[in-house]
Short mmCIF file of C-alpha atoms and ligand atoms in Angstrom, two decimals:
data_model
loop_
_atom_site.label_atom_id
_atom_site.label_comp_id
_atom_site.label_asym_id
_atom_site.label_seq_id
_atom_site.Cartn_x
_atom_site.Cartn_y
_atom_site.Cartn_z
CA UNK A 1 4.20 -8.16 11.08
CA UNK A 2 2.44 -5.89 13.56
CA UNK A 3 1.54 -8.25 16.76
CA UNK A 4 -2.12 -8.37 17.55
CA UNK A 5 -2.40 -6.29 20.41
CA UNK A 6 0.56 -3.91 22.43
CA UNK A 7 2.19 -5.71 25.17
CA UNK A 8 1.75 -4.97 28.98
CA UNK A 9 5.56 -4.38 29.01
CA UNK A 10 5.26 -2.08 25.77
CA UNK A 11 2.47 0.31 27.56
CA UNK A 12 4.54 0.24 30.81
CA UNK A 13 7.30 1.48 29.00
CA UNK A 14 5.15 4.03 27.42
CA UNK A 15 3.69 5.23 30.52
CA UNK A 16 7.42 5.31 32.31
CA UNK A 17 9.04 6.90 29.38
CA UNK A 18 6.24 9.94 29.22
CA UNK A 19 6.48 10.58 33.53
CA UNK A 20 10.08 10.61 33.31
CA UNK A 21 10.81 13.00 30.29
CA UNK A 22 7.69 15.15 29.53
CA UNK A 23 7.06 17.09 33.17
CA UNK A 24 10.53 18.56 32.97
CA UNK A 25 11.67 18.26 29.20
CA UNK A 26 10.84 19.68 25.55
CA UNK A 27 8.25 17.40 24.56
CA UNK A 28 8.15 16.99 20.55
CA UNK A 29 4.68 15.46 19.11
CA UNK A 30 4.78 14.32 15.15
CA UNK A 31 2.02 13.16 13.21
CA UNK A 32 2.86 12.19 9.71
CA UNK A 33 2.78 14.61 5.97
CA UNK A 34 -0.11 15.59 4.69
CA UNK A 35 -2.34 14.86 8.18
CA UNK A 36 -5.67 13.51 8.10
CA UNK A 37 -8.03 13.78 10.69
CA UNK A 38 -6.26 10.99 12.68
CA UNK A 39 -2.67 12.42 12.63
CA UNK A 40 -3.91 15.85 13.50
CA UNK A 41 -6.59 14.50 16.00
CA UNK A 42 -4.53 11.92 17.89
CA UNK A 43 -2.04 14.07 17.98
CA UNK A 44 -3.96 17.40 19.60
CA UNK A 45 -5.62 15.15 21.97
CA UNK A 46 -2.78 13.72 23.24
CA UNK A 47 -0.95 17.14 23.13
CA UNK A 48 -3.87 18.93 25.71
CA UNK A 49 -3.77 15.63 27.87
CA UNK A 50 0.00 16.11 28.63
CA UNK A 51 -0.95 20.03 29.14
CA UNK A 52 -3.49 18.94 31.60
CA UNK A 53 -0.68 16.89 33.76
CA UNK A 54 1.63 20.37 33.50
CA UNK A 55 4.23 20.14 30.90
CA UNK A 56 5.23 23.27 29.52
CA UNK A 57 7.81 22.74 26.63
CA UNK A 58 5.02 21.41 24.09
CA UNK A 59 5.19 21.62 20.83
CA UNK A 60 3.37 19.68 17.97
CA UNK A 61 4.34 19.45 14.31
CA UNK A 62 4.59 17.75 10.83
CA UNK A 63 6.75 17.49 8.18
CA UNK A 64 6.05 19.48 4.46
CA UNK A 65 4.15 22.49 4.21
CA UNK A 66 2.36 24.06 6.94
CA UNK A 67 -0.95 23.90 5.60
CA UNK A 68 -3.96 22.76 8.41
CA UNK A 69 -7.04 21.66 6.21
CA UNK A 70 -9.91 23.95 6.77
CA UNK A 71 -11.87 21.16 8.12
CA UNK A 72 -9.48 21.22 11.32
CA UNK A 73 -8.98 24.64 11.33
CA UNK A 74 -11.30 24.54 14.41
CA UNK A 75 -9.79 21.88 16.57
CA UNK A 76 -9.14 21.99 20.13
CA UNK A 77 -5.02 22.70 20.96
CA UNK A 78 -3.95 24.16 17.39
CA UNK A 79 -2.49 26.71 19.10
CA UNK A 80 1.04 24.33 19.67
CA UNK A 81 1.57 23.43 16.49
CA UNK A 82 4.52 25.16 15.16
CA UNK A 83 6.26 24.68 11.61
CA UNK A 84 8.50 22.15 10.66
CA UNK A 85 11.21 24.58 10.79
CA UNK A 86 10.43 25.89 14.96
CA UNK A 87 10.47 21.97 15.91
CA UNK A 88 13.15 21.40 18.42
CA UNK A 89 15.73 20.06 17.12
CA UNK A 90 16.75 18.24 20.22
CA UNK A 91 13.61 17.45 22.56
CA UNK A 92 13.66 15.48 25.54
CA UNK A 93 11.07 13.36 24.23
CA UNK A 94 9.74 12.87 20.46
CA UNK A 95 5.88 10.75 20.56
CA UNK A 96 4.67 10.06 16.89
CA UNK A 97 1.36 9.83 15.92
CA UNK A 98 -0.51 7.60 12.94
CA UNK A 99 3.62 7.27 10.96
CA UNK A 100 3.72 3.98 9.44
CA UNK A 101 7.60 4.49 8.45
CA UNK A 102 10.40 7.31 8.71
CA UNK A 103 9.36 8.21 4.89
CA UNK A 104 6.32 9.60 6.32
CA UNK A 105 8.37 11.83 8.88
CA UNK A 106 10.06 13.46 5.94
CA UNK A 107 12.67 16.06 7.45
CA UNK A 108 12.17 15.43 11.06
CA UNK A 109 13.25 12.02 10.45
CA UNK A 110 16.60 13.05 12.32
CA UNK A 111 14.49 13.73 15.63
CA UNK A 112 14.27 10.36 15.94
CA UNK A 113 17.89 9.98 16.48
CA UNK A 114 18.59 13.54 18.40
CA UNK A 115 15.64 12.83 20.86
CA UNK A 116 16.35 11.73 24.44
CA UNK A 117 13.62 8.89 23.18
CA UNK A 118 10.63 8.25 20.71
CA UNK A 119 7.06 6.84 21.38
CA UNK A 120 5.35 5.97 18.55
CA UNK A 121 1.58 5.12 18.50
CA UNK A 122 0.17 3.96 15.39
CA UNK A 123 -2.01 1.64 13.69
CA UNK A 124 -1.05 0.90 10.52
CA UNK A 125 -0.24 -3.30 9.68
CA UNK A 126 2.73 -2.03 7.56
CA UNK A 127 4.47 -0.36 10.81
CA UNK A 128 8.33 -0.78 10.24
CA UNK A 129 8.80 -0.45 13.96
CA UNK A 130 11.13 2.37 13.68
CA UNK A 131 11.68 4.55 17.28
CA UNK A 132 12.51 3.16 20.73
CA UNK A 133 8.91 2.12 21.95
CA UNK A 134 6.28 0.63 19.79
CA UNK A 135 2.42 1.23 20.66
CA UNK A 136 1.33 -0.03 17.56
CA UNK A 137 -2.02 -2.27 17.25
CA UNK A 138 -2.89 -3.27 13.48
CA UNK A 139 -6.62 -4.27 14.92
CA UNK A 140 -7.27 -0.51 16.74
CA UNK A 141 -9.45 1.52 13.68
CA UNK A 142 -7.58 5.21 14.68
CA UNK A 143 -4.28 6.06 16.13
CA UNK A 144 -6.27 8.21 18.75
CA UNK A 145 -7.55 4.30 20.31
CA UNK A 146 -3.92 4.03 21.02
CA UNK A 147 -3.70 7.89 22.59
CA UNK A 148 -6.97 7.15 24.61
CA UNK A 149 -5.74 4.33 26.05
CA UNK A 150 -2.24 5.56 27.00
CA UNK A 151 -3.83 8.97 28.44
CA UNK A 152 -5.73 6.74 30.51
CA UNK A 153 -2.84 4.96 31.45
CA UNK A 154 -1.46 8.52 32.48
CA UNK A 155 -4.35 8.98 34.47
CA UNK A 156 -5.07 12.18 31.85
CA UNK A 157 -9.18 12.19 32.23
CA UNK A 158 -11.34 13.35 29.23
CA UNK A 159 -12.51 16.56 28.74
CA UNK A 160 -14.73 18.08 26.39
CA UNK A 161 -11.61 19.28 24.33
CA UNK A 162 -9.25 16.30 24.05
CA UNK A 163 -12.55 14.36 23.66
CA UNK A 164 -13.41 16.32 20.46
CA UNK A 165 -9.72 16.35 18.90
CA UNK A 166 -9.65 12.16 20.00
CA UNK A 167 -13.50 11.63 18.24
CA UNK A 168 -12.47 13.92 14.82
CA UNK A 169 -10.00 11.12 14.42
CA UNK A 170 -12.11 8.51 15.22
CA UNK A 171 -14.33 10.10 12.75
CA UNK A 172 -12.17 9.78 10.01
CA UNK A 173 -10.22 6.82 10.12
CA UNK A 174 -13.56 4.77 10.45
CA UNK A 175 -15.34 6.38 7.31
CA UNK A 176 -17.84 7.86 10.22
CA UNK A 177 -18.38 4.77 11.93
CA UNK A 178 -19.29 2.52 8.18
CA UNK A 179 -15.67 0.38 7.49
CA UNK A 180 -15.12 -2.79 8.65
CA UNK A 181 -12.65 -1.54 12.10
CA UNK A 182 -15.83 -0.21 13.43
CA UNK A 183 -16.15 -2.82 16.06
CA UNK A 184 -17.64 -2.82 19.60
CA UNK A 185 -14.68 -1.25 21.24
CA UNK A 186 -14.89 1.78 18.71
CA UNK A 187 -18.38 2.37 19.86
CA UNK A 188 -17.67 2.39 23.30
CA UNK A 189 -14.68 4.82 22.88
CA UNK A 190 -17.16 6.94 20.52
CA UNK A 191 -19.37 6.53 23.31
CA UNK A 192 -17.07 7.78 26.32
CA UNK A 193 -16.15 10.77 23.82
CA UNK A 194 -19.56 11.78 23.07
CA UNK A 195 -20.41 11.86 27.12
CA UNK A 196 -18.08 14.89 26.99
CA UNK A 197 -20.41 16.98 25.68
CA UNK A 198 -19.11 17.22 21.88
CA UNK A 199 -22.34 17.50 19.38
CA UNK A 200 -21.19 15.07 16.57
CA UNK A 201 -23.57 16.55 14.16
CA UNK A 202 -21.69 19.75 14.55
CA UNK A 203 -18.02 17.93 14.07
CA UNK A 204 -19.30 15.55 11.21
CA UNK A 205 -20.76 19.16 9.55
CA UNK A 206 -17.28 21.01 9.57
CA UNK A 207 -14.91 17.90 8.76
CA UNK A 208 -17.09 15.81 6.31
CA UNK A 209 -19.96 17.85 4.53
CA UNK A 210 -18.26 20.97 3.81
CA UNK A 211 -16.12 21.89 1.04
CA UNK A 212 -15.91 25.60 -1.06
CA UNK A 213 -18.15 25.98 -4.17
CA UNK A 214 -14.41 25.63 -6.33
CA UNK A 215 -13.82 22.10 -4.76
CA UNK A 216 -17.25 20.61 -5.88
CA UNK A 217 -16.74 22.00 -9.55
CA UNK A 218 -13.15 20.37 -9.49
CA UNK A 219 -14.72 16.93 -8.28
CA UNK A 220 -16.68 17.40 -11.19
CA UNK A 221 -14.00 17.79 -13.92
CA UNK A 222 -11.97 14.98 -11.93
CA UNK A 223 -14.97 12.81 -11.88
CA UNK A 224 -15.43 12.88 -15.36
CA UNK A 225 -12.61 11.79 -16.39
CA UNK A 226 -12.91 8.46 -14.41
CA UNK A 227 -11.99 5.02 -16.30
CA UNK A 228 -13.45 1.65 -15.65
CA UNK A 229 -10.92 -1.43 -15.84
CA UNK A 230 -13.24 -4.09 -15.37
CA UNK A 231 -10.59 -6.68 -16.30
CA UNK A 232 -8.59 -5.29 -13.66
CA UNK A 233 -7.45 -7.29 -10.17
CA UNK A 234 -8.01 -10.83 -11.56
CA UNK A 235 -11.45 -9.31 -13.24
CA UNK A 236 -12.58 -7.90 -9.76
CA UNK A 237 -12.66 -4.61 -11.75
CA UNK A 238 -10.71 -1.00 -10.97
CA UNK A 239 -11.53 2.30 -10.93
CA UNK A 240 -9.37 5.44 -11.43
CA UNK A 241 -8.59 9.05 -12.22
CA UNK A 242 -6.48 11.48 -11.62
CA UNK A 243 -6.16 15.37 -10.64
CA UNK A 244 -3.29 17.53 -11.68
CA UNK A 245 -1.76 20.96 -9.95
CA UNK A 246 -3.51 23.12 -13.26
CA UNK A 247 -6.81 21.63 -11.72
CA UNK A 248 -6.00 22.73 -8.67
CA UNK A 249 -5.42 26.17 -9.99
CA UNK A 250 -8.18 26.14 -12.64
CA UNK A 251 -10.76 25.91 -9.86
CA UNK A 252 -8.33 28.14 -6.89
CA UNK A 253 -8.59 25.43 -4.61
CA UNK A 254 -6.31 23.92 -1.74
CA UNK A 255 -4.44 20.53 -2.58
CA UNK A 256 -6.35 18.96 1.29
CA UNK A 257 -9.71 18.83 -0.78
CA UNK A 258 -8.54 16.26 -3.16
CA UNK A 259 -8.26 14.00 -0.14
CA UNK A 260 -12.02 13.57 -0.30
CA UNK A 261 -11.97 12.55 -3.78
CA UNK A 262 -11.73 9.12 -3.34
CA UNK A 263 -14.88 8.82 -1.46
CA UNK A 264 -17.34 9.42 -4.51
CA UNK A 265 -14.93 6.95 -6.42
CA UNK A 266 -14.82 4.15 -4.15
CA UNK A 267 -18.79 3.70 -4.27
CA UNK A 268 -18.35 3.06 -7.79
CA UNK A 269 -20.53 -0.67 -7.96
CA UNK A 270 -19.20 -2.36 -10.84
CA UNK A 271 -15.60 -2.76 -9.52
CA UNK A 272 -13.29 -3.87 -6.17
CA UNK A 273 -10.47 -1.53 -6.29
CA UNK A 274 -10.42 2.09 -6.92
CA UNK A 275 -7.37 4.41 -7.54
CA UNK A 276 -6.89 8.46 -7.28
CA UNK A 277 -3.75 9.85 -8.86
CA UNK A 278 -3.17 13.36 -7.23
CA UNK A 279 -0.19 15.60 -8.65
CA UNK A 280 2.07 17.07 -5.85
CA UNK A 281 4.88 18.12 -8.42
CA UNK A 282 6.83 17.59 -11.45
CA UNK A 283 5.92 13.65 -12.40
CA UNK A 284 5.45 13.13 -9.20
CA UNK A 285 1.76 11.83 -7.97
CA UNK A 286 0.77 11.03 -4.37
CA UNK A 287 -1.92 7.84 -4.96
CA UNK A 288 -4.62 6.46 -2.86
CA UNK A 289 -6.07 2.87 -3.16
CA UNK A 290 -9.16 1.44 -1.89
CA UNK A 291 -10.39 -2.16 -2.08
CA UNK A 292 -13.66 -3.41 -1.13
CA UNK A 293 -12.38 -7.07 0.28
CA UNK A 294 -10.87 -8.61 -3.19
CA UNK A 295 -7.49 -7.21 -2.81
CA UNK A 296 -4.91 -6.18 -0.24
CA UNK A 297 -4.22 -2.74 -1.31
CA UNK A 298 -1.33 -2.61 1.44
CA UNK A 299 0.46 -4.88 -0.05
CA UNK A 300 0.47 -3.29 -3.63
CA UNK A 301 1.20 0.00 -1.81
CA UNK A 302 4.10 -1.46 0.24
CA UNK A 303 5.25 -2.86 -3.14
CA UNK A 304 5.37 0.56 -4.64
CA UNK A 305 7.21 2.71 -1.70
CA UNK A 306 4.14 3.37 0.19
CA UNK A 307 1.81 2.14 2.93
CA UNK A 308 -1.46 1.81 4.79
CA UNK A 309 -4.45 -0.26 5.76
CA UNK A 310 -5.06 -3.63 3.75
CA UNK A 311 -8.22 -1.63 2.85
CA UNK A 312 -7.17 1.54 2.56
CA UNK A 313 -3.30 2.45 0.94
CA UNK A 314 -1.33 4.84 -0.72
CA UNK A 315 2.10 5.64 -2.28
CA UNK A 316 3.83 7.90 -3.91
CA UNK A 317 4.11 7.08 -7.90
CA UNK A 318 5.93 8.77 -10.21
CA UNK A 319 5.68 9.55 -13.97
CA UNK A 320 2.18 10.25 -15.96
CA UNK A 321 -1.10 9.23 -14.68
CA UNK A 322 -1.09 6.41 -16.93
CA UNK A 323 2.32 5.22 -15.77
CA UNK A 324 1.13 5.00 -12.18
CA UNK A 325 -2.17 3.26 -12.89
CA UNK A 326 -0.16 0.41 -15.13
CA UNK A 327 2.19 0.02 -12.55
CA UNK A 328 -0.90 -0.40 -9.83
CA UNK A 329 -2.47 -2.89 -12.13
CA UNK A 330 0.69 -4.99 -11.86
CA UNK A 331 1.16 -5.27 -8.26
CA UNK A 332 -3.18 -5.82 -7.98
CA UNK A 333 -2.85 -9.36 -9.18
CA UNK A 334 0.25 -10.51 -6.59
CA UNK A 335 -1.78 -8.99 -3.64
CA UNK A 336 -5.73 -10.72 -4.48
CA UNK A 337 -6.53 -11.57 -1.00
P1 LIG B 401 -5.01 8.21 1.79
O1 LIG B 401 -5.38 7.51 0.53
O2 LIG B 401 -4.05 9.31 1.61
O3 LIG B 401 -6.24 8.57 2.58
O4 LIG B 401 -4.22 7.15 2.68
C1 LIG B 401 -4.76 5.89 3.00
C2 LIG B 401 -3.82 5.17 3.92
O5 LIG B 401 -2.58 4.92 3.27
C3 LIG B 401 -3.48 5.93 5.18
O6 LIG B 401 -3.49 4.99 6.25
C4 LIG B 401 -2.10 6.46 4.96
O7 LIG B 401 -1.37 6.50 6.14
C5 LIG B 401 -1.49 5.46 3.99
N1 LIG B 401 -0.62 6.16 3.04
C6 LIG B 401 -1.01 7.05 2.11
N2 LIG B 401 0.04 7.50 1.40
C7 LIG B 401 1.14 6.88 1.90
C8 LIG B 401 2.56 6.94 1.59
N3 LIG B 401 3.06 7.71 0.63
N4 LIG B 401 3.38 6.14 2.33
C9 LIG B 401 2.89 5.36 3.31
N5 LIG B 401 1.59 5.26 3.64
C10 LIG B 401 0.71 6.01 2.95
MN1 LIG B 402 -3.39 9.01 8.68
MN1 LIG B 403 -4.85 6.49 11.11
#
């Protein structure tokens, strides 16, 4: 288990492993497949803060397809992210952002072992402590709390741009400030952000209430197709559907916008847990959980390959949709909390 909070020593290392390495070395920054506004934002911010204290040899990546969401098209610092294939394959120093294991690394997995060292901030309960130092706090709601603190540490102050890359991940890890993580200490950070400048109305606008025309006619097929299983989770109830590549092409949209899907099927009242089963190939489904208190999701996603939040989880599952809810339903009922 993740401890409670990151050790004095941990951060110290932290602090003397980036003012060793970075100023003169190739400085690799990861965030994790698929990135959300966390990975991407944590990882920008702390990617313009180590610009501001002068290294040169910066470049920031993630494993998979090169594909930026359109909602963080606009962030501050996209202009170092490179492809998975321009990554260096030997940097000086590797830092990982929001990567609860080496699966979510995919092929720059190896980095970890070519590297000179690896820094890993995260967040996530189901950390596997992979890399050489940990700054990893289960009880921080975003990845970029961790990167705050540790550009603080660097003595890295906030400007208007890391601010806005640091609060889009904020943003979206804490459901805009409504899940349960969103505790005193996120307000203040929100708080220090906001005194930046940034117009949150503006940054909610672009990542949250925007999507194409296609994407909102897609929700709708997807939607539709929803199933109740209110026996489901000890008889706390589950929701799910699913949303294949043909829908995908059907309605010429992006694969990012089913990431949002889950948001209309989580409010669903009747029911605790709620499941979306999105294609990504051949049988093969990327899934994202939700539970409302009644069950630890992480577990069941931990139990199928995956990870995540106890609230909040995914995995990949494999098969037909059907296959991967029955073999949800199974784990539900070893992880009621
Ligand atoms: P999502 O449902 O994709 O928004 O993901 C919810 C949470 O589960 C995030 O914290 C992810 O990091 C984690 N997660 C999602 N998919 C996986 C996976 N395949 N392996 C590990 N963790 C995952
Ligand atoms: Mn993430
Ligand atoms: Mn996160």
């Amino acid at each position: 288990m993740v401890p409670v909070s990151i050790a004095e020593a941990e951060w110290a290392a932290a602090v003397r492993t980036v003012r060793e390495l970075a100023p003169g070395g190739r400085v690799l920054l990861v965030c994790h497949v698929n990135p959300d506004g966390d990975a991407l934002g944590s990882m920008l911010g702390f990617a313009l803060g180590l610009r501001r204290l002068g290294v040169r040899d910066l470049q920031a990546t993630f494993p998979g397809p090169f594909e930026i969401p359109d909602p963080f098209t606009g962030l501050p610092g996209l202009d170092l992210l490179v492809p998975e294939a321009e990554a260096y394959p030997d940097p000086d120093l590797m830092v990982v952002f929001d990567v609860a294991s080496e699966s979510r690394l995919g092929g720059l997995v190896d980095r970890l072992d070519t590297a000179g060292a690896a820094v890993v901030l995260d967040h996530h309960a189901s950390n596997t402590r992979f890399g050489g130092v940990h700054l990893v706090d289960a009880t921080a709601a975003a990845t970029s709390v961790v990167a705050e603190e540790l550009l603080d540490r660097l003595d890295v102050p906030l400007d208007a741009e890391i601010a806005e890359c640091l609060y889009v991940a904020l943003a979206t890890d804490t459901g805009s400030f409504r899940f349960d993580m969103t505790t005193p200490r996120v307000h203040e950070m929100a708080a220090r952000l906001i005194a930046t400048g940034l117009r949150p109305g503006d940054i909610s606008r672009r990542i949250f209430d925007s999507r194409p025309f296609g994407a909102m006619k897609l929700f709708a097929d997807v939607l539709g197709r929803a199933q109740l299983d209110p026996t489901a989770a000890g008889g706390h109830g589950m929701v799910w559907t699913y949303a294949t590549l043909e829908d995908l092409v059907r309605h010429e949209q992006r694969p990012y916008v089913l990431d949002a899907l889950i948001d209309p099927v989580r409010c669903v009242a009747e029911v605790d847990v709620s499941v979306v089963v999105k294609q990504l190939g051949d049988g093969e489904w990327a899934v994202s959980l939700r539970s409302k208190g009644a069950v630890d999701v992480s577990g069941v996603a931990v139990a199928l390959g995956g990870g995540g939040h106890r609230l909040a989880a995914g995995f990949t599952g494999y098969g037909t949709p059907g296959d991967v809810v029955v073999a949800v339903r199974e784990e539900l009922d070893r992880h009621l909390i």
